[in-house]
Short mmCIF file of C-alpha atoms and ligand atoms in Angstrom, two decimals:
data_model
loop_
_atom_site.label_atom_id
_atom_site.label_comp_id
_atom_site.label_asym_id
_atom_site.label_seq_id
_atom_site.Cartn_x
_atom_site.Cartn_y
_atom_site.Cartn_z
CA MET A 1458 105.42 106.97 78.65
CA GLU A 1459 105.55 108.53 82.08
CA LYS A 1460 108.79 109.28 83.32
CA THR A 1461 110.69 107.68 86.19
CA VAL A 1462 111.51 110.02 88.94
CA ALA A 1463 113.64 110.10 91.97
CA ALA A 1464 114.23 112.10 95.11
CA ILE A 1465 115.56 112.28 98.93
CA SER A 1466 111.98 111.67 100.83
CA THR A 1467 113.65 112.17 103.90
CA GLY A 1468 114.58 115.78 103.93
CA SER A 1469 117.99 117.74 103.93
CA ALA A 1470 119.31 116.91 107.19
CA PRO A 1471 121.52 113.91 108.68
CA GLY A 1472 119.44 111.42 110.39
CA GLY A 1473 119.74 107.55 111.01
CA ILE A 1474 118.25 106.48 107.91
CA GLY A 1475 117.97 108.41 104.41
CA VAL A 1476 115.20 107.23 101.69
CA ILE A 1477 115.63 107.71 98.02
CA ARG A 1478 112.02 107.21 96.64
CA ILE A 1479 111.97 106.10 92.70
CA SER A 1480 108.60 105.93 91.19
CA GLY A 1481 107.42 105.13 87.50
CA PRO A 1482 107.74 102.44 84.89
CA LYS A 1483 111.50 101.87 85.21
CA ALA A 1484 111.74 102.21 89.03
CA ILE A 1485 112.47 98.78 89.88
CA ASP A 1486 115.05 98.29 86.98
CA ILE A 1487 116.86 101.42 88.18
CA ALA A 1488 117.17 100.53 92.10
CA ASP A 1489 118.18 97.17 90.91
CA SER A 1490 121.11 98.66 89.02
CA VAL A 1491 122.50 100.33 92.27
CA PHE A 1492 121.41 97.56 94.67
CA TYR A 1493 122.55 94.34 95.06
CA ALA A 1494 120.82 91.80 97.35
CA TYR A 1495 123.08 89.61 99.77
CA ASP A 1496 121.12 86.59 98.42
CA GLY A 1497 122.10 87.34 94.85
CA SER A 1498 118.39 87.81 93.67
CA SER A 1499 117.09 90.57 91.61
CA LEU A 1500 114.78 93.38 92.80
CA LYS A 1501 113.37 92.86 89.23
CA ASP A 1502 111.85 89.16 90.52
CA LEU A 1503 110.47 90.40 93.64
CA LYS A 1504 107.00 90.89 94.60
CA GLY A 1505 105.30 94.05 95.96
CA TYR A 1506 105.39 95.02 99.60
CA ARG A 1507 108.54 92.96 99.71
CA ALA A 1508 112.07 93.91 101.02
CA LYS A 1509 115.62 93.00 100.26
CA TYR A 1510 118.63 93.64 102.31
CA GLY A 1511 121.85 94.17 100.45
CA ASN A 1512 124.18 96.83 99.35
CA ILE A 1513 124.30 99.92 97.44
CA VAL A 1514 127.27 99.82 94.73
CA ILE A 1515 128.16 102.89 93.07
CA GLU A 1516 130.39 102.61 89.90
CA GLY A 1517 131.20 99.24 91.14
CA GLU A 1518 132.21 99.96 94.72
CA LYS A 1519 130.16 99.01 97.74
CA THR A 1520 128.98 102.18 99.38
CA ASP A 1521 126.67 101.14 102.25
CA ASN A 1522 124.34 98.58 103.76
CA ALA A 1523 120.60 99.13 102.32
CA VAL A 1524 117.17 97.94 102.40
CA ALA A 1525 115.37 98.01 99.17
CA LEU A 1526 111.42 98.17 99.42
CA ILE A 1527 109.27 97.46 96.28
CA PHE A 1528 105.74 98.35 95.47
CA ARG A 1529 104.28 97.22 92.49
CA ALA A 1530 101.69 99.31 90.70
CA PRO A 1531 98.90 99.92 91.32
CA LYS A 1532 99.45 99.14 94.98
CA SER A 1533 102.01 101.92 95.63
CA TYR A 1534 101.84 105.66 97.18
CA THR A 1535 101.76 106.88 93.55
CA GLY A 1536 99.78 104.14 91.83
CA GLU A 1537 103.07 103.48 89.71
CA ASP A 1538 106.05 101.09 90.51
CA VAL A 1539 107.94 102.46 93.34
CA ALA A 1540 111.38 101.40 94.95
CA GLU A 1541 112.58 103.13 98.14
CA LEU A 1542 116.01 102.61 98.96
CA SER A 1543 116.71 103.04 102.71
CA VAL A 1544 120.42 103.81 103.52
CA HIS A 1545 122.32 105.31 106.36
CA GLY A 1546 121.23 109.01 106.63
CA GLY A 1547 124.50 111.01 106.18
CA MET A 1548 123.67 113.62 103.50
CA LEU A 1549 126.84 112.68 101.61
CA LEU A 1550 125.65 109.39 101.35
CA VAL A 1551 122.14 109.99 100.44
CA ARG A 1552 123.03 112.56 97.84
CA LYS A 1553 125.41 109.86 96.26
CA THR A 1554 122.99 107.23 96.00
CA LEU A 1555 120.19 109.71 94.59
CA LYS A 1556 122.97 110.78 92.15
CA ALA A 1557 123.56 106.89 90.96
CA VAL A 1558 119.74 106.72 90.81
CA LEU A 1559 119.68 109.68 88.44
CA ASP A 1560 122.68 108.58 86.35
CA ALA A 1561 121.10 105.14 86.09
CA GLY A 1562 117.81 106.77 84.09
CA ALA A 1563 115.71 108.61 86.82
CA SER A 1564 114.80 112.21 86.53
CA PRO A 1565 114.82 114.33 89.50
CA ALA A 1566 111.30 114.67 90.96
CA GLY A 1567 109.71 118.07 90.99
CA ALA A 1568 108.04 119.38 94.16
CA GLY A 1569 105.31 117.08 95.40
CA GLU A 1570 105.77 114.91 92.40
CA PHE A 1571 105.20 111.73 94.20
CA THR A 1572 101.68 113.00 95.93
CA LYS A 1573 100.89 114.96 92.31
CA ARG A 1574 101.09 111.22 90.46
CA ALA A 1575 99.20 109.77 93.45
CA PHE A 1576 96.49 112.27 92.66
CA LEU A 1577 96.73 111.99 88.74
CA ASN A 1578 96.59 108.32 89.18
CA GLY A 1579 93.32 108.53 91.17
CA LYS A 1580 94.98 107.22 94.67
CA ILE A 1581 93.97 110.17 96.41
CA ASP A 1582 91.87 113.46 95.43
CA LEU A 1583 92.93 116.88 95.79
CA THR A 1584 91.76 117.35 99.37
CA GLN A 1585 93.83 114.19 100.37
CA ALA A 1586 96.80 115.40 98.48
CA GLU A 1587 96.66 118.75 100.31
CA SER A 1588 96.26 117.11 103.62
CA VAL A 1589 99.70 115.53 102.99
CA ALA A 1590 101.44 118.85 103.38
CA GLU A 1591 99.35 119.81 106.23
CA LEU A 1592 99.90 116.59 107.95
CA ILE A 1593 103.92 117.43 107.45
CA SER A 1594 103.72 121.06 108.55
CA ALA A 1595 101.30 120.48 111.17
CA GLU A 1596 102.89 122.00 114.48
CA GLY A 1597 99.92 121.58 117.09
CA GLU A 1598 98.21 118.23 118.05
CA GLN A 1599 94.89 119.45 116.78
CA SER A 1600 96.35 120.54 113.54
CA LEU A 1601 97.86 116.93 113.20
CA LYS A 1602 94.66 115.08 113.72
CA ALA A 1603 92.61 117.16 111.40
CA SER A 1604 95.11 116.73 108.75
CA PHE A 1605 95.24 113.05 109.17
CA ASN A 1606 91.62 113.23 109.04
CA ALA A 1607 91.46 114.88 105.62
CA LEU A 1608 94.03 112.40 104.52
CA GLN A 1609 91.63 109.69 105.57
CA GLY A 1610 88.86 111.09 103.39
CA ALA A 1611 86.68 112.72 105.85
CA LEU A 1612 86.27 116.02 103.67
CA SER A 1613 86.13 113.99 100.36
CA ALA A 1614 83.47 111.75 101.93
CA LYS A 1615 81.40 114.76 103.37
CA ILE A 1616 81.75 116.58 99.86
CA GLY A 1617 80.90 113.22 97.82
CA GLY A 1618 77.88 112.83 99.84
CA VAL A 1619 76.54 116.28 98.91
CA LEU A 1620 77.44 115.88 95.34
CA GLU A 1621 75.69 112.56 94.97
CA LYS A 1622 72.58 114.29 96.25
CA LEU A 1623 73.08 117.04 93.63
CA LEU A 1624 73.91 115.03 90.82
CA ASP A 1625 70.69 112.67 91.70
CA ALA A 1626 68.58 115.39 91.59
CA SER A 1627 70.01 116.98 88.30
CA ALA A 1628 69.75 113.56 86.61
CA VAL A 1629 66.10 113.17 87.39
CA MET A 1630 65.58 116.96 86.49
CA ALA A 1631 67.40 116.52 83.00
CA ALA A 1632 65.51 113.43 82.19
CA TRP A 1633 61.96 114.76 82.98
CA VAL A 1634 63.03 118.04 80.83
CA ASP A 1635 64.52 115.81 78.04
CA TYR A 1636 61.65 112.99 78.07
CA PRO A 1637 58.60 114.22 79.27
CA ASP A 1638 56.63 111.34 77.84
CA GLU A 1639 58.73 108.66 79.46
CA GLU A 1640 57.69 106.75 82.74
CA ILE A 1641 60.61 108.75 84.79
CA PRO A 1642 59.81 108.89 88.70
CA GLU A 1643 58.40 112.15 89.16
CA ILE A 1644 60.37 114.47 91.31
CA THR A 1645 58.31 117.49 92.92
CA ASP A 1646 59.10 120.95 93.82
CA GLY A 1647 59.05 119.95 97.49
CA GLU A 1648 61.48 117.10 97.27
CA LEU A 1649 63.84 119.27 95.30
CA LYS A 1650 63.71 121.90 97.79
CA GLN A 1651 64.54 119.62 100.51
CA THR A 1652 67.50 118.18 98.65
CA LEU A 1653 68.69 121.62 98.21
CA GLU A 1654 68.14 122.80 101.53
CA ALA A 1655 69.98 119.55 102.89
CA CYS A 1656 73.08 120.13 100.58
CA GLY A 1657 73.08 123.84 101.35
CA ALA A 1658 73.10 123.22 105.04
CA GLU A 1659 75.79 120.88 104.77
CA LEU A 1660 78.06 123.22 102.91
CA LYS A 1661 77.18 125.95 105.25
CA ALA A 1662 78.29 124.00 108.25
CA LEU A 1663 81.67 123.54 106.51
CA LEU A 1664 82.12 127.16 105.67
CA ASP A 1665 80.82 128.13 109.26
CA GLY A 1666 83.76 125.87 110.86
CA TYR A 1667 86.52 127.32 108.46
CA GLU A 1668 87.86 130.07 110.72
CA ASN A 1669 87.92 128.13 113.73
CA GLY A 1670 89.84 125.21 111.80
CA GLN A 1671 92.26 127.91 110.46
CA THR A 1672 92.77 129.20 113.84
CA VAL A 1673 93.68 125.61 115.12
CA THR A 1674 95.39 124.49 112.08
CA LYS A 1675 97.43 127.21 111.15
CA GLY A 1676 97.94 129.01 114.34
CA VAL A 1677 97.39 132.74 115.82
CA SER A 1678 99.41 135.61 115.40
CA THR A 1679 99.75 136.82 118.98
CA ALA A 1680 101.55 139.94 120.41
CA ILE A 1681 102.88 140.06 124.01
CA ALA A 1682 102.26 143.68 124.96
CA GLY A 1683 102.83 145.87 128.26
CA ARG A 1684 104.99 148.52 129.35
CA PRO A 1685 108.58 147.77 130.21
CA ASN A 1686 109.43 145.30 132.94
CA VAL A 1687 106.00 143.77 133.46
CA GLY A 1688 107.47 140.26 132.55
CA LYS A 1689 106.67 139.96 128.69
CA SER A 1690 109.81 138.60 127.83
CA SER A 1691 109.50 136.06 130.93
CA LEU A 1692 106.03 135.00 129.71
CA MET A 1693 107.40 134.46 126.46
CA ASN A 1694 110.08 132.30 128.14
CA MET A 1695 107.56 130.46 130.08
CA LEU A 1696 105.45 129.74 127.23
CA THR A 1697 108.64 128.61 125.05
CA LYS A 1698 110.32 126.99 128.00
CA THR A 1699 113.46 128.44 126.49
CA GLU A 1700 115.72 131.61 127.19
CA LYS A 1701 115.19 133.06 123.94
CA SER A 1702 113.96 136.33 125.11
CA ILE A 1703 116.51 138.28 127.00
CA VAL A 1704 115.25 138.85 130.45
CA THR A 1705 116.86 141.78 132.49
CA HIS A 1706 115.25 144.47 134.56
CA ILE A 1707 116.92 147.09 132.58
CA GLU A 1708 114.25 148.96 130.54
CA GLY A 1709 114.27 148.48 126.84
CA THR A 1710 115.99 145.16 126.50
CA THR A 1711 113.57 143.76 123.77
CA ARG A 1712 114.35 146.60 120.97
CA ASP A 1713 113.11 144.49 118.34
CA ILE A 1714 110.62 141.86 118.07
CA VAL A 1715 111.28 138.40 119.08
CA GLU A 1716 109.24 135.48 117.30
CA GLU A 1717 108.70 132.12 118.22
CA THR A 1718 105.81 129.45 117.78
CA VAL A 1719 104.52 127.56 120.88
CA VAL A 1720 101.95 125.11 121.55
CA LEU A 1721 99.30 126.41 124.05
CA GLY A 1722 96.72 123.91 125.00
CA GLY A 1723 95.00 123.07 121.67
CA LEU A 1724 96.23 126.21 119.96
CA VAL A 1725 99.50 127.13 117.87
CA LEU A 1726 100.36 130.62 118.66
CA HIS A 1727 103.11 132.50 116.55
CA LEU A 1728 104.27 134.66 119.65
CA ARG A 1729 105.76 138.28 119.04
CA ASP A 1730 107.58 139.61 121.99
CA THR A 1731 107.67 143.19 121.40
CA ALA A 1732 109.27 146.34 123.00
CA GLY A 1733 107.96 147.93 126.08
CA LEU A 1734 105.02 149.98 125.23
CA ARG A 1735 106.27 153.73 126.47
CA SER A 1736 107.93 156.62 124.84
CA SER A 1737 111.51 156.95 124.36
CA ASP A 1738 114.14 159.75 122.84
CA ASP A 1739 116.56 156.79 121.80
CA LEU A 1740 115.95 156.62 118.07
CA VAL A 1741 116.48 152.58 117.94
CA GLU A 1742 114.05 152.07 120.74
CA SER A 1743 111.29 154.33 119.26
CA ILE A 1744 111.80 152.29 116.18
CA GLY A 1745 111.29 149.05 118.35
CA ILE A 1746 108.18 150.70 120.06
CA GLU A 1747 106.58 151.68 116.99
CA LYS A 1748 107.07 147.95 115.92
CA ALA A 1749 105.44 147.09 119.32
CA TYR A 1750 102.17 149.06 118.40
CA LYS A 1751 102.20 147.78 115.00
CA ALA A 1752 102.37 143.97 116.28
CA LEU A 1753 99.73 144.95 118.66
CA ASP A 1754 97.47 146.37 115.87
CA THR A 1755 98.01 143.10 113.36
CA ALA A 1756 98.14 140.42 115.89
CA GLN A 1757 95.01 138.00 115.98
CA LEU A 1758 95.18 137.73 119.58
CA VAL A 1759 96.92 140.03 122.24
CA LEU A 1760 98.41 139.01 125.69
CA ALA A 1761 98.27 142.23 127.51
CA VAL A 1762 100.76 141.73 130.47
CA PHE A 1763 100.34 143.73 133.69
CA ASP A 1764 102.40 143.91 136.81
CA SER A 1765 100.47 142.89 139.84
CA SER A 1766 103.19 144.49 142.26
CA GLN A 1767 102.54 147.97 140.51
CA GLU A 1768 99.85 150.13 140.50
CA LEU A 1769 98.07 150.97 137.09
CA GLY A 1770 100.04 153.48 135.16
CA GLU A 1771 99.71 155.76 132.19
CA TYR A 1772 100.97 152.94 129.57
CA ASP A 1773 98.96 150.33 131.15
CA ARG A 1774 95.77 152.46 130.74
CA ASP A 1775 96.87 153.06 127.11
CA LEU A 1776 97.06 149.50 126.50
CA ILE A 1777 93.57 148.63 128.14
CA GLU A 1778 92.22 151.37 125.58
CA ARG A 1779 93.98 149.73 122.61
CA CYS A 1780 92.85 146.12 123.46
CA LYS A 1781 89.42 147.34 123.41
CA THR A 1782 88.96 146.53 119.80
CA LYS A 1783 91.23 143.51 119.70
CA ARG A 1784 90.83 139.92 120.97
CA ALA A 1785 92.94 140.33 124.03
CA ILE A 1786 93.65 138.52 127.29
CA ALA A 1787 94.64 140.39 130.63
CA VAL A 1788 97.70 138.73 132.01
CA ILE A 1789 98.41 139.81 135.32
CA ASN A 1790 101.95 138.81 136.19
CA LYS A 1791 104.17 138.51 139.12
CA THR A 1792 101.35 137.31 141.30
CA ASP A 1793 104.22 135.61 143.50
CA LEU A 1794 105.03 139.24 144.66
CA GLU A 1795 102.51 141.29 147.05
CA ASN A 1796 99.53 142.32 145.02
CA VAL A 1797 99.34 146.43 144.76
CA LEU A 1798 97.54 146.65 141.57
CA ASP A 1799 93.71 147.23 141.43
CA THR A 1800 92.67 144.40 139.02
CA LYS A 1801 89.03 145.48 138.72
CA GLU A 1802 89.54 148.13 135.99
CA ILE A 1803 91.19 145.22 134.02
CA GLU A 1804 88.93 142.67 134.56
CA ALA A 1805 86.11 144.90 133.54
CA ALA A 1806 88.02 145.91 130.33
CA PHE A 1807 88.95 142.36 129.03
CA PRO A 1808 86.55 139.25 128.34
CA GLU A 1809 89.59 137.07 129.78
CA THR A 1810 91.81 137.86 132.94
CA VAL A 1811 94.35 135.49 133.86
CA TYR A 1812 96.86 135.58 137.06
CA ILE A 1813 100.10 134.11 136.46
CA SER A 1814 103.86 134.13 137.73
CA ALA A 1815 105.98 134.01 134.75
CA VAL A 1816 109.27 132.99 137.04
CA ASN A 1817 107.32 130.18 138.62
CA GLY A 1818 105.23 129.12 135.84
CA SER A 1819 101.83 129.05 137.42
CA GLY A 1820 98.78 130.07 135.56
CA TYR A 1821 99.76 128.39 132.65
CA ASP A 1822 96.78 126.09 132.23
CA GLU A 1823 94.50 128.89 133.00
CA LEU A 1824 96.15 130.91 130.24
CA ALA A 1825 95.84 127.84 127.80
CA ALA A 1826 91.98 127.59 128.93
CA ALA A 1827 91.27 131.16 128.38
CA ALA A 1828 92.98 131.54 125.09
CA GLU A 1829 90.72 128.50 123.67
CA ARG A 1830 87.60 130.02 124.97
CA LEU A 1831 88.64 133.47 123.62
CA LEU A 1832 89.21 131.92 120.02
CA GLY A 1833 86.07 130.03 120.26
CA VAL A 1834 88.14 126.36 119.98
CA ALA A 1835 87.17 125.11 123.33
CA ASP A 1836 84.91 122.70 121.81
CA PHE A 1837 86.96 122.07 118.67
CA ASP A 1838 86.21 118.62 116.91
CA SER A 1839 89.34 117.96 114.96
CA SER A 1840 87.64 114.45 113.80
CA ALA A 1841 84.88 116.69 111.81
CA PRO A 1842 85.36 117.42 108.15
CA LEU A 1843 87.00 120.71 107.75
CA LEU A 1844 87.93 122.94 104.64
CA ALA A 1845 91.79 123.23 104.92
CA ASN A 1846 92.40 126.33 102.87
CA ALA A 1847 91.34 129.26 101.07
CA ARG A 1848 90.79 127.36 97.51
CA GLN A 1849 88.63 124.77 99.19
CA ARG A 1850 86.73 127.31 101.14
CA GLN A 1851 86.04 129.47 97.78
CA ASN A 1852 84.78 126.24 96.06
CA CYS A 1853 82.56 125.61 98.83
CA GLN A 1854 81.24 128.88 99.02
CA ASN A 1855 80.53 129.08 95.31
CA ALA A 1856 78.74 125.76 95.52
CA TYR A 1857 76.77 127.13 98.71
CA ASP A 1858 75.92 130.09 96.56
CA CYS A 1859 74.44 128.16 93.86
CA THR A 1860 72.42 126.19 95.72
CA VAL A 1861 70.88 129.05 97.26
CA GLU A 1862 70.08 130.58 94.08
CA ALA A 1863 68.83 127.34 92.61
CA LEU A 1864 66.43 127.34 95.71
CA GLY A 1865 65.49 130.99 95.36
CA ALA A 1866 64.62 130.29 91.50
CA LEU A 1867 62.47 127.22 92.44
CA GLU A 1868 60.51 129.29 94.87
CA ALA A 1869 60.31 131.84 92.22
CA GLY A 1870 58.50 129.44 89.75
CA VAL A 1871 61.56 129.20 87.46
CA THR A 1872 61.62 126.43 84.93
CA PHE A 1873 63.24 122.95 86.00
CA ASP A 1874 65.76 123.34 83.29
CA ALA A 1875 66.99 126.67 84.18
CA VAL A 1876 67.32 125.43 87.76
CA ASN A 1877 69.31 122.61 86.66
CA VAL A 1878 71.79 124.82 85.36
CA MET A 1879 72.40 126.26 88.86
CA ILE A 1880 72.60 122.87 90.50
CA ASP A 1881 75.03 121.67 87.87
CA SER A 1882 77.23 124.69 88.69
CA ALA A 1883 77.38 123.85 92.38
CA ALA A 1884 78.23 120.30 91.39
CA ASP A 1885 80.87 121.39 89.22
CA GLU A 1886 82.23 123.49 92.25
CA LEU A 1887 82.55 120.50 94.37
CA LEU A 1888 83.94 118.52 91.77
CA SER A 1889 86.98 121.22 91.36
CA LEU A 1890 86.96 121.15 95.36
CA THR A 1891 87.91 117.63 95.31
CA GLY A 1892 90.00 117.84 91.97
CA LYS A 1893 87.93 115.55 89.80
CA LYS A 1894 87.33 118.57 87.74
CA ALA A 1895 90.32 121.01 88.63
CA ASN A 1896 92.32 122.35 85.80
CA ALA A 1897 96.03 121.92 85.35
CA GLU A 1898 97.01 125.31 86.41
CA VAL A 1899 95.35 124.85 89.95
CA VAL A 1900 96.92 121.66 90.50
CA ASN A 1901 100.25 122.90 89.31
CA GLN A 1902 100.04 125.58 91.93
CA ILE A 1903 99.04 123.12 94.79
CA PHE A 1904 101.94 120.80 94.30
CA SER A 1905 104.59 123.51 93.55
CA LYS A 1906 104.16 124.24 97.32
CA PHE A 1907 105.09 120.92 98.38
CA CYS A 1908 108.63 120.00 99.41
CA VAL A 1909 110.67 117.59 97.02
CA GLY A 1910 110.54 114.10 97.91
CA LYS A 1911 107.16 114.22 98.95
P1 GDP B 2142 109.63 142.82 130.06
O1 GDP B 2142 110.38 144.18 129.98
O2 GDP B 2142 108.20 143.13 130.24
O3 GDP B 2142 110.08 142.09 128.97
O4 GDP B 2142 109.95 142.32 131.34
P2 GDP B 2142 111.14 141.15 131.71
O5 GDP B 2142 110.38 139.74 131.40
O6 GDP B 2142 112.29 141.42 131.21
O7 GDP B 2142 110.97 141.10 133.41
C1 GDP B 2142 111.30 142.19 134.13
C2 GDP B 2142 111.60 141.81 135.55
O8 GDP B 2142 110.51 141.29 135.99
C3 GDP B 2142 112.86 140.63 135.48
O9 GDP B 2142 113.89 140.85 136.52
C4 GDP B 2142 112.12 139.31 135.88
O10 GDP B 2142 112.83 138.49 136.52
C5 GDP B 2142 111.04 139.88 136.68
N1 GDP B 2142 109.87 139.27 136.56
C6 GDP B 2142 109.16 138.71 135.47
N2 GDP B 2142 108.07 137.98 135.69
C7 GDP B 2142 108.06 137.92 137.01
C8 GDP B 2142 107.51 137.15 137.88
O11 GDP B 2142 106.34 136.42 137.72
N3 GDP B 2142 107.26 136.99 139.41
C9 GDP B 2142 108.49 138.08 139.92
N4 GDP B 2142 108.88 138.36 140.86
N5 GDP B 2142 109.47 138.67 138.91
C10 GDP B 2142 109.30 138.75 137.57
#
């Protein structure tokens, strides 16, 4: 019999309420042994989707007021009997309640165990389970929408549709091969080709949207680069709206790299404010400068900052040169001061040039729009089905390759049974994607990345 497991589901920081979730065949008995309802009733007699108000009682002592929520299998998150005890959210109280629940017979839930049980009990498929982790870690508006969309089953439905077409074609072909004399509806080369082309196109569209989806949902590593004093730290502050980067007029203040994640328009940027690009005899500063060049080289996006109140210098030109092979936006700062900089050279070198004043915050919206355009996410549709990670992408790519191979074979006049093997392989890949055929190791690996309590 499946173990009954329990964990704190509300994280490890104090809050107004803390929830201890218990799932498994003994969930309600265990909850009942630590919870006493004010009306004297037993949780064991409570129907699903019902709540009771009462006390948590630990070793005979009333410890807190609490609400017990009961879900009866299969109508619960995990598909099993579930009890949730909501207590006040002090960590000592929450931990004590969990300990009482464990002492009463529950085992500690592993990472992602509730969601894993939901998957194993057929409540959700693997793409939906993965979207739960994405939803929890979402940092941007678009990312939140995309993961909720996946949780609602958008990707599952898309994959399910392709799978159905492939399996239908496969079944008819198999019947044809196995029972040539029976009256089985004929499938022609042309029809089969059409089906395979349609399936291939749908998978290709998913694959094409992957990079954009990753950019929007996972965020973009972004280096803020420029020579000293152009306003890199000030730009960082403007974007983070905090004073995290130290802003001074003495060169070399940002000796190391300051990192921060910010939301800019529909994008999440993992920002790195780097040391000013120049040469220095100071050993510590040189290390910082070296790191700055490295950050610039590895970033997915560069915000190249220039000072509009100064003429273009050697290090500005060096930055322009380095940005030629990068996705970079020229950010011309200090536009509140008198303009001295000849911006033509910069505008010609960058696909996007934005004018800002980091001290008064002007140009923020223009910078957001430029970043969205440059990264190709201006028209990103977060309601469309999206491949969420490398695992899903690989399965989808393999399935697509199989459909292309099957089409090629069909055109080359290969026999139906050989073509059918390729179609079955494509279907297998899609079944792995949604988890209907995923192996246990893959499943364990996916859930090990979850937090405990989810
Ligand atoms: P960094 O060395 O590139 O990081 O430059 P900082 O952000 O430390 O800024 C250097 C100096 O320029 C500071 O005195 C800032 O207050 C000033 N500064 C930064 N941005 C602006 C701006 O938009 N307008 C004006 N007038 N001064 C700015």
